[in-house]
Short mmCIF file of C-alpha atoms in Angstrom, two decimals:
data_model
loop_
_atom_site.label_atom_id
_atom_site.label_comp_id
_atom_site.label_asym_id
_atom_site.label_seq_id
_atom_site.Cartn_x
_atom_site.Cartn_y
_atom_site.Cartn_z
CA MET K 298 239.03 -119.81 128.68
CA LYS K 299 240.92 -117.89 126.50
CA ILE K 300 244.57 -118.08 126.86
CA TYR K 301 247.37 -115.37 125.00
CA ILE K 302 250.76 -116.84 124.44
CA ILE K 303 252.34 -112.92 124.72
CA PHE K 304 255.65 -113.96 123.83
CA ILE K 305 258.32 -116.75 123.21
CA ILE K 306 261.97 -115.81 125.10
CA ILE K 307 264.93 -116.01 124.11
CA SER K 308 265.76 -120.18 123.61
CA SER K 309 265.52 -121.70 120.28
CA ILE K 310 265.58 -124.94 119.49
CA SER K 311 269.15 -126.63 119.09
CA LEU K 312 270.09 -129.53 117.59
CA ASN K 313 273.25 -130.68 119.50
CA SER K 314 271.77 -134.41 119.59
CA LYS K 315 272.53 -134.42 123.96
CA LEU K 316 269.99 -134.16 126.77
CA LEU K 317 270.25 -132.48 130.04
CA ASP K 318 269.98 -135.73 132.49
CA THR K 319 270.32 -135.72 136.01
CA GLU K 320 273.59 -136.70 136.46
CA SER K 321 274.73 -134.09 133.99
CA LEU K 322 272.53 -131.20 135.47
CA LEU K 323 274.55 -132.22 138.82
CA LYS K 324 278.22 -131.14 137.10
CA ILE K 325 276.77 -127.69 136.40
CA ARG K 326 279.14 -125.40 138.17
CA ARG K 327 277.28 -123.39 140.75
CA ILE K 328 277.62 -119.64 141.18
CA SER K 329 277.50 -117.70 144.81
CA ASN K 330 278.63 -114.61 146.17
CA PRO K 331 279.61 -111.89 144.29
CA GLN K 332 281.58 -109.45 145.39
CA ILE K 333 283.32 -106.19 144.40
CA SER K 334 286.74 -105.22 146.25
CA PRO K 335 287.11 -101.42 147.24
CA SER K 336 289.26 -100.52 144.20
CA GLY K 337 286.82 -102.25 141.86
CA LYS K 338 289.90 -103.99 139.72
CA TYR K 339 288.51 -107.52 140.76
CA THR K 340 284.97 -109.77 141.44
CA ALA K 341 285.70 -112.28 143.92
CA VAL K 342 283.00 -115.53 143.38
CA GLN K 343 282.27 -118.95 145.10
CA ILE K 344 282.37 -121.79 142.60
CA SER K 345 280.88 -125.37 143.71
CA ASP K 346 280.98 -128.29 142.05
CA VAL K 347 279.36 -131.88 142.74
CA ASN K 348 282.11 -134.73 142.78
CA ILE K 349 278.90 -137.34 142.09
CA ASP K 350 281.25 -140.87 142.28
CA SER K 351 282.19 -139.92 146.19
CA ASN K 352 279.18 -138.04 147.13
CA SER K 353 280.47 -135.13 147.73
CA SER K 354 281.08 -130.83 146.83
CA THR K 355 284.10 -128.79 147.24
CA SER K 356 283.66 -124.73 147.22
CA LYS K 357 286.79 -122.71 145.48
CA ILE K 358 286.86 -118.59 145.60
CA TYR K 359 288.26 -117.45 141.97
CA LEU K 360 289.05 -113.88 141.54
CA ILE K 361 287.97 -112.07 137.88
CA ASN K 362 290.01 -109.06 137.20
CA ASN K 363 287.14 -106.28 136.05
CA ASN K 364 289.04 -104.86 133.37
CA ASN K 365 289.98 -107.89 131.47
CA LYS K 366 287.79 -110.63 132.55
CA ASP K 367 291.03 -112.75 133.61
CA THR K 368 290.04 -115.18 136.29
CA ILE K 369 292.50 -116.88 138.37
CA LEU K 370 291.43 -119.58 141.12
CA LEU K 371 292.32 -117.59 144.87
CA ALA K 372 291.56 -120.29 147.18
CA ASN K 373 291.14 -124.05 146.76
CA ALA K 374 292.78 -125.76 150.12
CA GLY K 375 290.34 -128.19 151.66
CA LYS K 376 287.09 -128.97 150.53
CA ARG K 377 285.31 -125.45 150.95
CA ASN K 378 286.12 -122.13 150.55
CA GLY K 379 283.88 -119.47 150.80
CA SER K 380 281.68 -116.75 152.47
CA ALA K 381 284.27 -113.84 150.94
CA TYR K 382 284.81 -110.74 152.15
CA TRP K 383 286.89 -107.77 151.07
CA TRP K 384 289.06 -105.90 154.16
CA PRO K 385 287.86 -102.21 153.89
CA GLY K 386 289.69 -100.25 151.79
CA LYS K 387 292.19 -102.96 150.76
CA ASP K 388 292.01 -105.51 148.26
CA GLU K 389 292.31 -108.39 150.91
CA LEU K 390 290.33 -110.60 151.08
CA VAL K 391 289.01 -112.61 154.61
CA PHE K 392 286.98 -116.17 153.79
CA LEU K 393 286.54 -119.03 155.48
CA SER K 394 288.17 -122.83 154.83
CA ASP K 395 288.34 -125.77 156.51
CA ARG K 396 291.72 -125.89 155.28
CA SER K 397 293.29 -126.61 159.08
CA GLY K 398 290.18 -128.97 159.72
CA SER K 399 287.56 -126.80 160.98
CA MET K 400 285.85 -123.75 159.25
CA GLN K 401 287.91 -120.86 160.12
CA ALA K 402 288.47 -117.13 159.03
CA TRP K 403 291.34 -116.72 156.54
CA LYS K 404 293.31 -113.84 154.64
CA ILE K 405 294.71 -113.38 151.86
CA SER K 406 295.55 -110.40 149.53
CA VAL K 407 294.85 -110.26 145.44
CA ASN K 408 298.65 -110.20 145.03
CA GLY K 409 299.51 -113.63 146.18
CA GLY K 410 301.13 -115.14 149.21
CA GLU K 411 299.77 -117.46 151.17
CA ALA K 412 296.58 -117.19 153.45
CA ARG K 413 296.99 -116.65 156.97
CA GLN K 414 294.92 -117.77 159.16
CA LEU K 415 293.02 -115.62 161.44
CA THR K 416 290.78 -117.89 164.23
CA ASN K 417 291.57 -120.97 165.54
CA ILE K 418 287.98 -121.29 167.29
CA GLU K 419 286.83 -124.98 168.46
CA GLY K 420 284.37 -126.43 166.51
CA GLY K 421 284.71 -124.20 163.58
CA ILE K 422 282.23 -120.54 162.53
CA SER K 423 280.61 -119.49 160.00
CA ASN K 424 278.66 -116.22 158.50
CA ILE K 425 282.15 -113.88 158.94
CA LYS K 426 281.59 -110.01 158.33
CA ILE K 427 284.76 -107.35 158.85
CA SER K 428 283.75 -104.26 160.74
CA PRO K 429 284.38 -101.30 158.64
CA LYS K 430 287.37 -99.99 160.26
CA GLY K 431 288.35 -103.14 160.32
CA THR K 432 288.85 -103.78 164.17
CA TYR K 433 286.54 -106.07 164.52
CA LEU K 434 285.56 -109.83 163.19
CA ALA K 435 282.20 -110.62 163.81
CA TYR K 436 280.93 -114.64 163.60
CA THR K 437 278.63 -116.73 164.60
CA LYS K 438 278.95 -120.28 166.58
CA ASP K 439 276.97 -123.14 168.09
CA VAL K 440 277.12 -122.53 171.76
CA LYS K 441 276.12 -125.41 173.55
CA LEU K 442 273.37 -124.28 176.52
CA GLY K 443 271.66 -127.81 177.34
CA LYS K 444 272.49 -132.00 177.24
CA ASN K 445 272.39 -133.86 175.04
CA LEU K 446 270.90 -137.57 175.43
CA ALA K 447 274.10 -138.81 177.03
CA GLU K 448 274.53 -136.42 178.81
CA LYS K 449 271.13 -136.73 180.44
CA TYR K 450 271.17 -140.70 180.31
CA PRO K 451 274.91 -142.45 180.32
CA LYS K 452 273.61 -145.44 180.18
CA TYR K 453 271.84 -145.42 177.00
CA SER K 454 275.30 -143.37 175.09
CA LYS K 455 274.71 -144.93 172.24
CA ALA K 456 271.72 -144.44 171.47
CA LYS K 457 270.49 -142.19 168.64
CA ALA K 458 267.05 -140.19 169.44
CA TYR K 459 266.43 -136.78 170.55
CA ILE K 460 263.92 -136.36 173.47
CA TYR K 461 261.64 -133.56 173.44
CA ASP K 462 259.25 -131.68 175.95
CA GLU K 463 258.80 -128.73 174.24
CA LEU K 464 258.34 -127.21 170.82
CA MET K 465 260.06 -126.44 168.74
CA ILE K 466 260.96 -130.20 167.72
CA ARG K 467 262.07 -128.86 164.04
CA HIS K 468 262.31 -126.16 161.67
CA TRP K 469 261.57 -126.89 158.15
CA ASP K 470 264.67 -129.22 157.70
CA LYS K 471 266.70 -128.32 161.12
CA TRP K 472 265.72 -130.53 164.26
CA ARG K 473 266.43 -128.52 167.77
CA ASP K 474 269.01 -129.42 169.71
CA GLU K 475 271.17 -128.20 172.95
CA LYS K 476 273.25 -125.78 170.70
CA TRP K 477 272.15 -122.63 170.05
CA LYS K 478 273.99 -120.08 167.06
CA HIS K 479 275.35 -117.27 168.97
CA ILE K 480 277.10 -113.88 167.48
CA PHE K 481 280.35 -113.44 168.26
CA LEU K 482 282.92 -110.03 168.35
CA LEU K 483 286.59 -110.71 167.86
CA ASN K 484 288.89 -107.68 168.72
CA LEU K 485 291.86 -108.15 166.18
CA LYS K 486 293.71 -105.27 168.31
CA ASN K 487 293.81 -107.21 171.51
CA GLY K 488 292.15 -110.55 170.00
CA ASP K 489 289.72 -109.94 172.88
CA THR K 490 286.59 -112.04 172.23
CA THR K 491 282.80 -111.50 173.26
CA ASP K 492 279.69 -113.28 172.91
CA ILE K 493 276.74 -110.75 172.39
CA MET K 494 274.26 -112.82 173.67
CA GLU K 495 275.25 -114.98 176.25
CA GLY K 496 273.47 -117.75 178.07
CA GLU K 497 270.89 -116.74 175.97
CA LYS K 498 268.60 -120.09 174.79
CA PHE K 499 267.82 -118.29 171.11
CA ASP K 500 269.69 -118.27 167.62
CA SER K 501 270.90 -115.49 165.62
CA PRO K 502 270.76 -115.75 162.51
CA LEU K 503 267.51 -117.36 162.57
CA SER K 504 267.48 -120.91 161.77
CA PRO K 505 267.22 -122.24 159.76
CA PHE K 506 267.91 -120.13 157.03
CA GLY K 507 269.77 -116.94 158.45
CA GLY K 508 273.21 -115.90 157.25
CA ARG K 509 275.49 -112.90 157.92
CA ASN K 510 272.60 -110.78 156.06
CA GLN K 511 271.22 -111.00 159.51
CA PHE K 512 273.59 -108.60 161.29
CA ASN K 513 275.55 -105.92 160.26
CA PHE K 514 278.24 -103.09 162.22
CA SER K 515 277.44 -99.31 162.43
CA PRO K 516 279.96 -97.31 160.18
CA ASP K 517 281.96 -95.59 163.70
CA GLU K 518 281.76 -99.31 164.96
CA SER K 519 279.94 -98.40 168.37
CA GLU K 520 277.37 -101.19 167.33
CA ILE K 521 275.57 -103.84 166.09
CA ALA K 522 272.92 -104.72 164.91
CA TYR K 523 271.19 -108.17 164.28
CA THR K 524 268.19 -110.41 163.70
CA CYS K 525 266.80 -112.29 166.52
CA LYS K 526 263.45 -114.47 167.63
CA LYS K 527 263.89 -114.03 171.58
CA ASP K 528 260.75 -115.85 172.20
CA ASP K 529 260.19 -118.49 174.51
CA ASN K 530 257.32 -120.01 172.57
CA TYR K 531 258.88 -120.05 169.59
CA GLU K 532 256.81 -122.36 167.70
CA ASN K 533 253.53 -119.47 168.30
CA ASN K 534 254.74 -116.71 166.16
CA THR K 535 256.78 -114.77 164.02
CA ASN K 536 258.12 -112.64 165.84
CA SER K 537 261.60 -111.65 165.12
CA GLU K 538 263.12 -108.07 166.06
CA ILE K 539 265.96 -105.87 165.89
CA TYR K 540 268.03 -105.63 168.61
CA ILE K 541 271.18 -103.48 168.88
CA TYR K 542 274.07 -104.61 170.72
CA ASN K 543 276.30 -101.30 172.03
CA ILE K 544 280.28 -103.04 171.60
CA LYS K 545 281.41 -100.38 174.28
CA GLN K 546 278.13 -100.44 177.16
CA ARG K 547 277.98 -104.23 176.30
CA LYS K 548 273.88 -103.02 176.10
CA THR K 549 271.41 -104.20 174.22
CA GLU K 550 268.35 -102.64 172.97
CA ASN K 551 265.19 -103.83 170.98
CA ILE K 552 264.07 -101.34 168.38
CA THR K 553 261.19 -102.72 166.95
CA SER K 554 258.89 -103.98 170.26
CA GLY K 555 255.27 -104.06 169.50
CA MET K 556 256.02 -104.82 165.15
CA MET K 557 254.80 -108.78 165.50
CA GLY K 558 256.45 -110.09 162.15
CA TYR K 559 259.64 -111.20 160.71
CA ASP K 560 261.94 -108.35 161.24
CA MET K 561 265.60 -108.96 159.75
CA ASP K 562 268.42 -108.54 158.25
CA PRO K 563 269.51 -104.82 159.17
CA ILE K 564 272.02 -102.78 157.19
CA TYR K 565 273.04 -99.54 158.47
CA SER K 566 273.73 -95.48 155.61
CA ASN K 567 276.89 -95.33 154.98
CA ASP K 568 276.62 -91.53 156.83
CA GLY K 569 275.04 -93.68 160.31
CA ALA K 570 272.15 -91.38 160.22
CA TYR K 571 269.53 -94.75 159.13
CA LEU K 572 269.02 -98.08 159.63
CA ALA K 573 267.19 -99.93 157.01
CA PHE K 574 265.48 -103.42 157.17
CA HIS K 575 263.06 -106.07 156.30
CA SER K 576 259.14 -106.23 157.63
CA MET K 577 256.70 -108.51 157.86
CA GLU K 578 253.53 -107.08 159.11
CA ARG K 579 251.36 -109.76 160.55
CA PRO K 580 252.38 -112.28 162.92
CA THR K 581 252.50 -116.11 162.11
CA TYR K 582 252.33 -115.62 158.50
CA GLU K 583 255.83 -116.92 157.19
CA SER K 584 255.08 -115.37 153.90
CA ASP K 585 253.57 -111.99 153.90
CA LYS K 586 255.03 -109.14 152.06
CA ASN K 587 258.26 -108.36 152.77
CA ARG K 588 258.33 -104.40 153.68
CA LEU K 589 261.64 -102.07 153.59
CA MET K 590 261.32 -100.07 156.70
CA ILE K 591 264.09 -97.17 157.56
CA PHE K 592 264.74 -96.26 161.55
CA ASN K 593 265.82 -92.40 161.46
CA ARG K 594 268.74 -93.32 164.67
CA LYS K 595 268.04 -89.60 165.73
CA THR K 596 264.52 -89.16 166.26
CA LYS K 597 264.11 -93.04 166.90
CA GLU K 598 261.11 -92.87 164.27
CA ILE K 599 260.17 -96.16 162.09
CA SER K 600 258.62 -95.79 158.60
CA GLU K 601 258.04 -97.52 155.86
CA LEU K 602 259.55 -97.10 152.29
CA THR K 603 257.56 -99.48 150.09
CA LYS K 604 253.97 -98.64 150.46
CA ASN K 605 253.45 -97.74 147.25
CA LEU K 606 255.01 -101.17 145.82
CA ASP K 607 253.29 -104.24 145.91
CA GLN K 608 255.81 -106.17 145.51
CA PRO K 609 258.44 -108.08 148.67
CA VAL K 610 261.81 -106.53 149.08
CA SER K 611 264.99 -108.59 149.50
CA SER K 612 269.16 -107.76 148.81
CA THR K 613 268.69 -104.13 150.18
CA LYS K 614 271.71 -102.64 149.72
CA TRP K 615 272.35 -98.62 150.27
CA LEU K 616 274.19 -96.21 147.41
CA ALA K 617 276.83 -94.43 148.60
CA ASN K 618 275.19 -90.94 149.24
CA SER K 619 272.74 -92.46 151.76
CA LYS K 620 269.66 -91.21 150.65
CA GLU K 621 269.06 -94.27 147.75
CA LEU K 622 268.59 -97.65 148.50
CA ILE K 623 268.88 -100.29 145.89
CA PHE K 624 266.76 -103.70 146.45
CA LYS K 625 265.47 -107.10 144.31
CA ALA K 626 261.70 -108.15 144.28
CA PRO K 627 259.90 -109.94 141.63
CA SER K 628 258.46 -107.88 138.84
CA GLY K 629 255.00 -108.88 138.56
CA PHE K 630 256.13 -111.07 135.31
CA GLY K 631 257.93 -114.06 136.20
CA THR K 632 261.19 -112.42 137.33
CA ASN K 633 262.97 -110.90 139.47
CA THR K 634 264.52 -107.23 138.94
CA LEU K 635 266.37 -104.58 140.82
CA TYR K 636 264.64 -101.43 141.96
CA LYS K 637 266.01 -98.07 143.48
CA ILE K 638 263.88 -96.20 146.47
CA ASN K 639 264.59 -92.96 148.08
CA LEU K 640 264.05 -91.95 151.30
CA LYS K 641 260.52 -90.57 150.05
CA GLY K 642 259.62 -93.95 148.91
CA GLU K 643 259.80 -92.65 145.25
CA TYR K 644 261.17 -95.81 143.40
CA THR K 645 262.03 -96.62 139.65
CA ASP K 646 262.44 -100.07 138.10
CA LEU K 647 265.89 -100.37 137.09
CA THR K 648 266.42 -103.59 134.96
CA SER K 649 263.00 -104.31 133.32
CA LYS K 650 263.89 -102.44 129.73
CA ARG K 651 264.76 -103.20 126.87
CA PHE K 652 268.69 -102.76 126.03
CA GLU K 653 269.32 -102.49 122.47
CA GLY K 654 272.84 -101.66 122.12
CA ASN K 655 273.33 -105.05 123.39
CA LYS K 656 272.33 -108.52 121.70
CA GLN K 657 273.87 -110.21 124.44
CA ILE K 658 271.15 -109.65 126.97
CA GLU K 659 267.86 -107.91 124.45
CA ASN K 660 265.40 -107.69 127.43
CA LEU K 661 265.85 -108.48 130.87
CA ASN K 662 262.15 -109.71 131.81
CA ASP K 663 263.63 -112.50 129.93
CA TYR K 664 266.49 -113.20 132.49
CA GLY K 665 266.33 -113.83 136.63
CA LEU K 666 268.68 -111.74 138.45
CA ARG K 667 269.92 -113.63 141.68
CA GLY K 668 272.76 -111.95 143.65
CA PHE K 669 274.28 -108.70 143.12
CA ASP K 670 277.26 -106.38 144.32
CA ILE K 671 277.29 -102.62 143.10
CA SER K 672 281.17 -101.22 143.13
CA LYS K 673 282.09 -98.38 145.73
CA ASP K 674 281.78 -95.64 143.57
CA GLY K 675 278.29 -96.65 142.09
CA SER K 676 280.24 -96.84 138.69
CA TYR K 677 279.11 -100.48 137.46
CA MET K 678 277.12 -103.37 138.93
CA ILE K 679 278.45 -107.09 139.02
CA ALA K 680 275.15 -109.57 138.82
CA SER K 681 274.19 -113.39 138.60
CA ILE K 682 271.96 -113.50 135.68
CA GLU K 683 269.74 -116.90 134.96
CA ASN K 684 267.36 -118.26 133.40
CA HIS K 685 265.49 -121.70 132.26
CA THR K 686 268.09 -122.90 130.26
CA SER K 687 271.23 -121.18 131.35
CA PRO K 688 272.52 -121.36 134.88
CA PRO K 689 273.75 -118.53 136.67
CA GLU K 690 276.90 -116.63 135.01
CA LEU K 691 278.07 -112.77 136.25
CA PHE K 692 277.61 -109.98 133.89
CA TYR K 693 278.52 -106.59 134.33
CA PHE K 694 275.81 -103.61 134.17
CA ASP K 695 277.64 -100.23 133.54
CA ILE K 696 275.71 -97.78 135.33
CA SER K 697 274.88 -94.22 134.26
CA MET K 698 275.40 -91.68 136.68
CA VAL K 699 273.91 -88.25 137.96
CA LYS K 700 276.86 -86.87 139.25
CA SER K 701 275.57 -83.84 141.49
CA ASN K 702 274.83 -86.44 143.77
CA SER K 703 275.97 -89.44 142.75
CA SER K 704 272.44 -91.34 142.63
CA ILE K 705 272.28 -93.80 139.89
CA SER K 706 270.04 -92.70 137.57
CA ASN K 707 269.30 -95.81 134.81
CA LEU K 708 271.02 -98.67 133.56
CA SER K 709 272.87 -98.21 130.09
CA ASP K 710 272.52 -100.50 127.89
CA LYS K 711 276.47 -101.58 128.24
CA ILE K 712 275.39 -105.28 129.94
CA PHE K 713 278.30 -107.71 129.08
CA GLN K 714 279.01 -111.61 130.38
CA HIS K 715 281.44 -111.11 133.06
CA SER K 716 281.85 -114.73 133.70
CA TYR K 717 282.10 -118.77 132.09
CA PHE K 718 282.33 -120.59 134.09
CA ASN K 719 279.28 -122.73 132.19
CA THR K 720 279.27 -121.45 128.94
CA ASP K 721 281.20 -123.83 126.81
CA TYR K 722 279.69 -126.68 129.33
CA MET K 723 276.04 -126.32 128.34
CA LYS K 724 276.63 -125.88 124.73
CA GLN K 725 276.62 -129.53 124.26
CA PHE K 726 272.94 -130.07 125.23
CA ASP K 727 269.73 -129.49 123.44
CA ASN K 728 267.85 -126.46 124.33
CA ILE K 729 264.34 -125.88 125.48
CA THR K 730 261.52 -123.69 124.34
CA THR K 731 259.64 -121.63 127.29
CA GLU K 732 256.30 -119.65 126.94
CA LYS K 733 255.31 -116.65 128.67
CA ARG K 734 251.33 -116.78 129.35
CA ILE K 735 248.81 -115.16 130.78
CA ILE K 736 245.31 -116.49 131.56
CA LYS K 737 242.48 -114.70 132.54
CA ALA K 738 241.18 -116.34 136.19
CA SER K 739 237.56 -116.25 136.86
CA ASP K 740 237.63 -113.12 138.60
CA GLY K 741 239.25 -111.21 135.92
CA LYS K 742 242.50 -111.19 137.09
CA ASP K 743 245.46 -112.01 134.77
CA ILE K 744 247.86 -115.22 135.88
CA HIS K 745 251.13 -115.78 135.03
CA THR K 746 252.21 -119.09 133.63
CA TRP K 747 255.21 -120.67 131.88
CA VAL K 748 254.75 -123.14 129.46
CA VAL K 749 257.70 -125.33 128.96
CA TYR K 750 258.49 -126.92 125.81
CA PRO K 751 260.73 -130.17 125.42
CA PRO K 752 263.56 -130.24 122.68
CA ASN K 753 262.83 -130.65 119.01
CA PHE K 754 259.44 -129.96 119.78
CA ASP K 755 256.82 -131.29 117.24
CA LYS K 756 253.00 -129.40 117.60
CA ASN K 757 251.88 -131.90 115.54
CA LYS K 758 252.54 -135.08 117.83
CA LYS K 759 251.32 -135.23 122.13
CA TYR K 760 253.62 -135.06 125.10
CA PRO K 761 253.09 -136.14 128.35
CA VAL K 762 252.33 -133.20 131.05
CA LEU K 763 253.79 -131.77 134.30
CA THR K 764 251.65 -129.89 136.03
CA TYR K 765 254.85 -127.60 138.25
CA CYS K 766 253.03 -125.44 141.20
CA GLN K 767 255.69 -124.22 143.69
CA GLY K 768 255.88 -121.86 146.79
CA GLY K 769 252.19 -121.13 146.94
CA PRO K 770 250.36 -117.66 145.94
CA GLN K 771 253.12 -116.30 148.01
CA GLN K 772 255.68 -116.75 145.42
CA GLN K 773 256.58 -116.38 142.41
CA ILE K 774 257.76 -119.38 139.35
CA SER K 775 260.66 -116.68 138.21
CA GLN K 776 263.24 -117.28 135.04
CA TYR K 777 265.54 -118.97 137.44
CA PHE K 778 267.32 -122.65 136.95
CA SER K 779 267.20 -124.41 139.48
CA TYR K 780 269.80 -127.54 140.41
CA GLY K 781 266.95 -129.59 141.93
CA TRP K 782 263.85 -128.15 140.17
CA SER K 783 265.12 -128.39 136.13
CA TYR K 784 262.68 -127.06 133.52
CA MET K 785 265.29 -128.07 131.49
CA ASN K 786 265.66 -131.10 132.95
CA PHE K 787 262.18 -132.37 132.96
CA ALA K 788 261.56 -130.93 129.54
CA SER K 789 264.47 -133.13 128.37
CA GLN K 790 263.05 -135.70 129.42
CA GLY K 791 260.38 -135.70 127.38
CA TYR K 792 258.09 -133.62 128.75
CA ILE K 793 255.81 -130.50 128.70
CA ILE K 794 255.84 -128.45 131.97
#
């Protein structure tokens, strides 16, 4: 078998004489959820920090000025501050915080002043989202619809056990209990609260990994689309559906009946004409190709946009023109990239190209893309960029515009680092070197793989080897920085991976 070395990625051997051990790895700050304000002036971002001594973590919300990169700490009371979401049309931030004792929704202006509490729900809430006109606050909450062990057997109330006489017992790392997660609507004008799934022993978002991307309001606030798997034989299939809840009529409609795999993540176009969502075709197959589907709200027809793209889709966002969408997908070469697609299914790879004008990133194929947000006017994007040796930082992408229809033509060469939460910290560690290789399989197909070398690698010496296989054939091992499965951490212990 011949092995071809394609090229060596950006990393160079440094001589900082400090290795990235596990304790140092845990101290790296974790960046998530970049959100651009309606005015385009700010980006809100959540930063989490681990405290090894107390075996705990805290999360704070920072505000970055998109014009000069000034960074300020906006929300840090309590231990948990996150899930930031901009109030429609205003530079006011709605977020979750445990500062009052449980996770509740709070609102704060970027111009200063104290945060104002919006909810006081017993037991706390999660997954907040404001409707497009600011009339409703949607949130999720655990609803008790069954009896726990102490209620079933008061005599044995001190026992720590679960009793099961049916499946599902556990999904991944979450045990089934007597509670189900439901979506609630809070009318911010009159205080009325509605459980849109009242009495139903089903979860939305889907347990255990679903989040607020699994429900969304229509632009006119008349309805909310959400993901749910309403099947009493939950363990037998993956048949989640997209449901439409009419807020005024309080009626629910299933728009994906007959589509037997996962249907998830509904998101309305800005003009309200379409509803996009992700879908897997085959039932019982959790890692099928994730397709991008379009529901025409007028004709009630569903079509697939990504028939010609042999990659799974995620993180879809509509552009303002309601004619194009941006989504994330594997590039086919071990990285995640952004694609633009129109309603005809014609797509363009936006980020797998060279950018000669900026030396900070010479080739985005050398980096992975995690979360991103696009400004309301479509002029720029803030994205979380990472690779094997660099934990996520935010980067500013200047986007070239086609003025006639306000669509994205392609990314320009103006790409700048926008946050520096870990930059100085990471300078102290010896770097690793990564090679991208293509290996020929027995059937002639190309197999992409990474080879990671320890700091100060000497080709004349022998090293122990770790073979790292994660995700099976359905998922790529990409250019990403893991806080648990860290190649840099492994290689720093003297291994070739």
